[in-house]
Amino acid sequence: MPDSKATAIAHPNIAFIKYWGNRDDVLRLPSNGSISMNLEGLSTKTEVKFNPQLREDSLILNHKKLGGPALERVYAFLDIVRKLSGRQIYAEITSENNFPTGAGMASSASAFAALALAASNAIGLNLSETELSRLARRGSGSACRSIPDGFVEWYEGDKDENSYAASIAPAAFWDLVDCIALVTTSHKEVGSTAGHRLASTSPLQTARLQDAYRRLDFCRSAILKKDFQQLAEIIELDSNLMHAVMMTSKPALFYWEPQTIEVMRAVRNWRGQGIPACYTLDAGPNVHIICLSSASDKIQRNLAQMNFIQQVIVSKPGAGAASLPD
Ligand code: DP6
């Protein structure tokens, strides 16, 4: 039998309404729905080559062969793909990120979205967008949001079949920009998989979840109306709520560095001065500054004056995962 191979590309996404905590850790069924924007400027390209001669899966990321937990996670994911296809066949995976690894940029969303598309194509499954989103979710929850185009909502669901993401609006719908300020990469973080398991230990998580539908509605309608002030209000509230849960879980997770707070403060001041910008943070110290494209140059000039910032990555809204010719 010849090799069956396929290549796919996917972008990471930045959540406006965050996913934090699972109702089922194995199936990655989240405790609340979430909304995000794909990031065009960043991408993961992955080739999957199934070969009947192989006795195990292998993984090369950015020209480096990986073993350990990274390979185990990929292996567990490919087991789901093998089961779906009914074929017990192993693969060589070659993956590349166009953004700096080790710079605190989360890559599991684009990684598992690209892998879900390439692996399912290579093994001969022809999955719909919804099925692909469900599959990507099993590798990394936020990866299900990197399958559809542009501005995306993940419906929490209560079982595998109804927990998936769909596009709210295409990437071209609204010219927002994410200016990502990398402030420091020096401290060791607790990864999101471990973090999700701690969410329910915070007494604030119940309140955060109770208010989730309101925030989702508010955020979705802000996007559909292109109302930046409304969007800014809910994005910052949602990020602050998630970090309040993180800081009050057991053990407590503190992702902010002093420089993080400095950038958050500056963004609030800029908005006070009429610059359409707001901040949001994932499970790390870097600050995503979401703004209207008309404000992007000014924000980059302002960030250039904060000399502790190591790098600024600028991204427009991105498309969904796509197959590439071999
Ligand atoms: C803070 O999707 O990375 O970025 O499912 O364990 O891979 P796993 O978690 P992951 O969690 C993302 C957490 C977040 C918020 C978000 O993107 O919604």
Coordinates of C-alpha atoms and ligand atoms in Angstrom, one line a residue:
M1 CA 0.0 0.0 0.0
P2 CA 1.5 3.5 -0.9
D3 CA 2.0 6.2 1.8
S4 CA -1.1 8.2 2.5
K5 CA -0.1 11.7 3.3
A6 CA -1.7 15.1 3.6
T7 CA -0.6 18.6 4.7
A8 CA -2.7 21.3 6.5
I9 CA -2.2 24.8 7.9
A10 CA -4.0 26.3 10.9
H11 CA -3.7 29.5 12.9
P12 CA -3.8 29.9 16.7
N13 CA -6.7 31.9 18.1
I14 CA -7.1 34.5 20.9
A15 CA -10.1 34.0 23.1
F16 CA -12.4 37.0 23.8
I17 CA -14.5 34.8 26.1
K18 CA -12.2 32.3 27.7
Y19 CA -12.3 28.5 28.1
W20 CA -11.1 27.7 31.6
G21 CA -12.2 24.4 33.3
N22 CA -13.7 21.2 31.9
R23 CA -16.8 19.3 32.8
D24 CA -14.9 16.3 31.3
D25 CA -11.1 16.4 31.1
V26 CA -10.8 13.3 28.9
L27 CA -13.3 14.4 26.2
R28 CA -12.3 18.0 26.8
L29 CA -15.9 19.1 27.3
P30 CA -15.6 22.7 28.7
S31 CA -17.4 24.1 31.7
N32 CA -18.4 27.1 29.5
G33 CA -18.7 28.2 25.9
S34 CA -16.1 30.6 24.5
I35 CA -15.5 33.0 21.6
S36 CA -12.3 33.7 19.8
M37 CA -10.6 35.3 16.8
N38 CA -8.1 33.3 14.6
L39 CA -4.7 35.0 14.2
E40 CA -3.6 35.2 10.6
G41 CA -0.1 36.3 11.3
L42 CA 0.8 33.1 13.1
S43 CA 0.5 29.6 11.7
T44 CA 1.4 25.9 12.1
K45 CA 1.9 23.8 9.0
T46 CA 1.8 20.0 9.5
E47 CA 2.4 17.1 7.2
V48 CA 1.1 13.6 8.2
K49 CA 2.4 10.5 6.4
F50 CA 0.8 7.2 7.3
N51 CA 2.9 4.2 6.4
P52 CA 2.0 0.5 7.0
Q53 CA 5.7 -0.3 7.6
L54 CA 6.0 1.9 10.7
R55 CA 5.7 0.4 14.2
E56 CA 5.1 3.7 16.0
D57 CA 4.3 7.3 15.4
S58 CA 7.1 9.9 15.2
L59 CA 7.0 13.7 15.6
I60 CA 9.4 16.4 14.2
L61 CA 8.6 19.9 15.3
N62 CA 10.6 22.8 13.9
H63 CA 13.2 20.4 12.6
K64 CA 13.7 18.7 16.0
K65 CA 12.6 15.1 16.7
L66 CA 10.4 15.1 19.8
G67 CA 9.6 12.3 22.3
G68 CA 8.2 12.4 25.8
P69 CA 4.9 14.1 26.7
A70 CA 4.6 15.9 23.4
L71 CA 4.8 12.6 21.4
E72 CA 2.5 10.9 23.9
R73 CA -0.2 13.6 23.4
V74 CA 0.1 13.3 19.6
Y75 CA 0.0 9.5 19.9
A76 CA -3.2 9.6 22.0
F77 CA -4.7 11.9 19.5
L78 CA -3.8 9.7 16.5
D79 CA -5.3 6.8 18.3
I80 CA -8.7 8.6 18.1
V81 CA -8.1 9.1 14.3
R82 CA -7.1 5.4 13.9
K83 CA -10.2 4.3 15.8
L84 CA -12.5 6.6 13.6
S85 CA -11.0 5.1 10.4
G86 CA -10.7 1.5 11.6
R87 CA -7.1 1.4 10.4
Q88 CA -4.2 0.5 12.7
I89 CA -1.5 2.4 11.0
Y90 CA 1.2 4.7 12.2
A91 CA 2.4 8.0 11.0
E92 CA 5.4 10.4 10.6
I93 CA 4.4 13.9 11.6
T94 CA 6.4 16.9 10.5
S95 CA 5.3 20.2 11.9
E96 CA 6.5 23.8 11.8
N97 CA 5.4 27.0 13.5
N98 CA 6.1 30.3 11.9
F99 CA 6.2 32.0 15.3
P100 CA 8.9 31.9 17.9
T101 CA 8.5 28.8 20.1
G102 CA 9.5 29.1 23.7
A103 CA 8.4 32.8 23.5
G104 CA 5.4 32.0 25.6
M105 CA 3.1 31.8 22.6
A106 CA 0.5 29.0 23.0
S107 CA 0.7 26.7 20.0
S108 CA -1.5 23.8 20.9
A109 CA -4.6 25.3 19.2
S110 CA -3.0 25.7 15.8
A111 CA -1.0 22.4 16.3
F112 CA -4.1 20.2 16.9
A113 CA -6.2 22.0 14.3
A114 CA -3.6 21.4 11.6
L115 CA -3.0 17.8 12.8
A116 CA -6.7 17.0 12.9
L117 CA -7.2 18.1 9.3
A118 CA -3.9 16.6 7.9
A119 CA -4.3 13.3 9.8
S120 CA -8.0 12.8 8.9
N121 CA -7.3 13.5 5.3
A122 CA -4.2 11.3 5.1
I123 CA -6.0 8.3 6.6
G124 CA -8.9 8.8 4.2
L125 CA -11.6 10.2 6.5
N126 CA -13.7 12.9 4.9
L127 CA -14.8 14.9 7.9
S128 CA -17.2 17.9 7.9
E129 CA -16.2 21.2 9.6
T130 CA -18.2 20.2 12.7
E131 CA -16.6 16.8 12.9
L132 CA -13.1 18.2 12.4
S133 CA -13.8 20.8 15.2
R134 CA -14.9 18.0 17.5
L135 CA -11.8 16.0 16.6
A136 CA -9.4 18.9 17.1
R137 CA -11.1 19.5 20.5
R138 CA -9.9 16.1 21.7
G139 CA -6.2 17.2 21.2
S140 CA -6.6 20.6 22.7
G141 CA -9.8 22.3 23.7
S142 CA -9.0 25.7 22.1
A143 CA -8.0 23.9 18.8
C144 CA -11.7 23.3 18.0
R145 CA -11.9 27.1 17.5
S146 CA -9.1 27.1 15.0
I147 CA -11.0 25.0 12.5
P148 CA -13.7 27.5 11.4
D149 CA -13.0 30.9 9.8
G150 CA -12.5 34.2 11.5
F151 CA -14.6 35.0 14.6
V152 CA -15.6 31.7 16.2
E153 CA -17.8 30.4 19.0
W154 CA -17.3 27.1 20.7
Y155 CA -20.6 25.7 22.0
E156 CA -19.9 24.0 25.2
G157 CA -22.3 21.1 24.7
D158 CA -22.6 18.2 27.1
K159 CA -21.3 15.3 25.1
D160 CA -18.8 14.7 22.3
E161 CA -21.3 15.2 19.6
N162 CA -22.5 18.7 20.5
S163 CA -19.3 20.3 21.8
Y164 CA -17.8 22.0 18.7
A165 CA -17.0 25.5 17.2
A166 CA -18.6 27.4 14.4
S167 CA -17.9 30.7 12.7
I168 CA -19.8 33.8 13.9
A169 CA -18.4 35.9 11.1
P170 CA -15.6 35.5 8.6
A171 CA -12.1 37.0 9.1
A172 CA -12.8 39.8 6.6
F173 CA -15.9 40.9 8.6
W174 CA -14.2 43.3 11.0
D175 CA -10.7 44.7 10.7
L176 CA -9.5 44.2 14.2
V177 CA -5.8 43.7 15.0
D178 CA -4.1 41.8 17.8
C179 CA -0.8 43.4 18.9
I180 CA 0.8 40.8 21.1
A181 CA 3.3 42.3 23.5
L182 CA 5.8 39.6 24.6
V183 CA 7.0 40.9 28.0
T184 CA 9.0 38.0 29.5
T185 CA 9.7 34.4 28.9
S186 CA 11.8 33.8 31.9
H187 CA 9.5 32.1 34.4
K188 CA 8.0 28.6 34.3
E189 CA 4.3 28.4 33.8
V190 CA 1.7 25.8 34.6
G191 CA 0.3 24.6 31.3
S192 CA -3.4 25.0 30.5
T193 CA -4.2 21.3 30.7
A194 CA -3.0 21.2 34.3
G195 CA -4.7 24.6 34.9
H196 CA -8.1 23.5 33.7
R197 CA -8.1 20.8 36.4
L198 CA -7.6 23.4 39.1
A199 CA -10.4 25.8 38.0
S200 CA -13.1 24.2 40.1
T201 CA -10.9 24.6 43.3
S202 CA -11.5 28.4 43.1
P203 CA -14.6 29.6 45.0
L204 CA -14.9 32.2 42.2
Q205 CA -15.3 29.7 39.4
T206 CA -19.1 29.1 40.1
A207 CA -19.8 32.8 39.8
R208 CA -17.7 33.0 36.6
L209 CA -19.7 30.1 35.1
Q210 CA -23.1 31.5 36.2
D211 CA -22.4 34.7 34.3
A212 CA -21.0 33.0 31.2
Y213 CA -24.1 33.0 28.9
R214 CA -24.5 36.8 29.5
R215 CA -20.9 37.4 28.5
L216 CA -21.1 35.2 25.5
D217 CA -24.3 37.0 24.3
F218 CA -22.7 40.4 25.0
C219 CA -19.5 39.5 23.1
R220 CA -21.3 37.9 20.1
S221 CA -23.6 40.9 19.7
A222 CA -20.6 43.3 20.0
I223 CA -18.9 41.4 17.1
L224 CA -22.0 41.3 15.0
K225 CA -22.7 45.1 15.6
K226 CA -18.9 45.9 15.3
D227 CA -19.3 47.8 18.5
F228 CA -15.7 48.2 19.8
Q229 CA -16.6 49.8 23.1
Q230 CA -18.9 47.0 24.0
L231 CA -16.3 44.4 22.9
A232 CA -13.6 46.1 24.9
E233 CA -15.7 46.1 28.0
I234 CA -16.5 42.3 27.8
I235 CA -13.0 41.2 26.7
E236 CA -11.3 42.8 29.7
L237 CA -13.9 41.6 32.1
D238 CA -13.7 38.1 30.9
S239 CA -9.9 38.0 31.0
N240 CA -9.9 39.5 34.5
L241 CA -12.5 37.0 35.7
M242 CA -10.4 34.0 34.4
H243 CA -7.3 35.4 36.0
A244 CA -9.2 35.9 39.3
V245 CA -10.1 32.2 39.2
M246 CA -6.5 31.3 38.4
M247 CA -5.2 33.4 41.3
T248 CA -7.7 31.9 43.8
S249 CA -7.4 28.2 42.8
K250 CA -5.5 25.7 44.9
P251 CA -2.6 25.9 44.3
A252 CA -2.9 29.5 43.1
L253 CA -1.7 30.3 39.6
F254 CA -0.2 33.7 39.0
Y255 CA 0.6 34.3 35.4
W256 CA 1.0 38.1 35.6
E257 CA 4.5 39.7 35.8
P258 CA 5.0 43.3 36.9
Q259 CA 5.5 44.3 33.2
T260 CA 2.2 42.6 32.4
I261 CA 0.3 44.9 34.7
E262 CA 2.2 47.9 33.3
V263 CA 1.0 47.1 29.8
M264 CA -2.6 46.5 31.0
R265 CA -2.6 49.9 32.8
A266 CA -1.2 51.6 29.7
V267 CA -3.9 50.0 27.5
R268 CA -6.7 51.3 29.8
N269 CA -5.1 54.8 29.7
W270 CA -5.0 54.7 26.0
R271 CA -8.6 53.8 25.8
G272 CA -9.4 56.6 28.2
Q273 CA -7.7 58.9 25.7
G274 CA -10.0 57.6 22.9
I275 CA -7.7 54.9 21.4
P276 CA -9.9 51.9 20.6
A277 CA -7.8 49.2 22.3
C278 CA -8.3 46.6 25.1
Y279 CA -6.3 43.8 26.6
T280 CA -6.7 40.1 27.1
L281 CA -4.3 37.5 28.6
D282 CA -4.1 33.7 28.2
A283 CA -2.3 31.4 30.6
G284 CA 0.9 33.4 30.5
P285 CA 2.4 36.9 31.0
N286 CA 2.1 38.2 27.5
V287 CA -0.5 40.9 26.7
H288 CA -2.8 40.6 23.7
I289 CA -3.9 44.2 22.7
I290 CA -7.0 44.0 20.6
C291 CA -7.7 47.1 18.7
L292 CA -9.3 48.6 15.6
S293 CA -6.8 48.5 12.7
S294 CA -6.9 52.3 12.5
A295 CA -5.2 52.4 16.0
S296 CA -2.6 49.6 15.3
D297 CA 0.3 51.9 14.2
K298 CA -0.2 54.2 17.2
I299 CA -0.3 51.3 19.6
Q300 CA 2.9 49.8 18.1
R301 CA 4.6 53.2 18.5
N302 CA 3.5 53.4 22.1
L303 CA 4.7 49.8 22.8
A304 CA 8.0 50.6 21.2
Q305 CA 8.6 53.1 24.0
M306 CA 8.2 50.4 26.7
N307 CA 11.7 49.0 26.5
F308 CA 11.0 45.9 28.6
I309 CA 8.9 44.5 25.8
Q310 CA 10.9 41.9 24.0
Q311 CA 8.8 41.7 20.8
V312 CA 5.5 42.7 19.4
I313 CA 3.7 40.4 17.0
V314 CA 0.9 41.9 15.0
S315 CA -2.0 39.9 13.5
K316 CA -5.2 40.4 11.7
P317 CA -8.2 38.0 11.9
G318 CA -7.4 34.7 10.3
A319 CA -9.1 32.0 8.2
G320 CA -9.9 28.6 9.4
A321 CA -7.8 25.5 9.0
A322 CA -7.0 24.6 5.4
S323 CA -5.6 21.7 3.4
L324 CA -2.4 22.4 1.4
P325 CA -1.2 20.6 -1.7
D326 CA 1.6 18.1 -1.0
Ligands
DP6_1 C1 -6.3 30.4 28.8 O1 -7.0 24.7 24.9 O2 -4.7 25.2 25.7 O3 -5.9 30.0 26.5 O4 -7.4 21.7 26.2 O5 -5.7 21.4 27.9 O6 -5.0 22.0 25.5 P1 -6.1 22.1 26.6 O7 -6.2 23.7 27.0 P2 -6.1 24.9 26.0 O8 -6.7 26.0 27.0 C2 -6.8 27.4 26.6 C3 -6.9 28.3 27.8 C4 -6.8 29.7 27.5 C5 -8.2 30.3 27.2 C6 -8.7 30.1 25.8 O9 -8.0 30.0 24.8 O10 -10.0 30.0 25.7

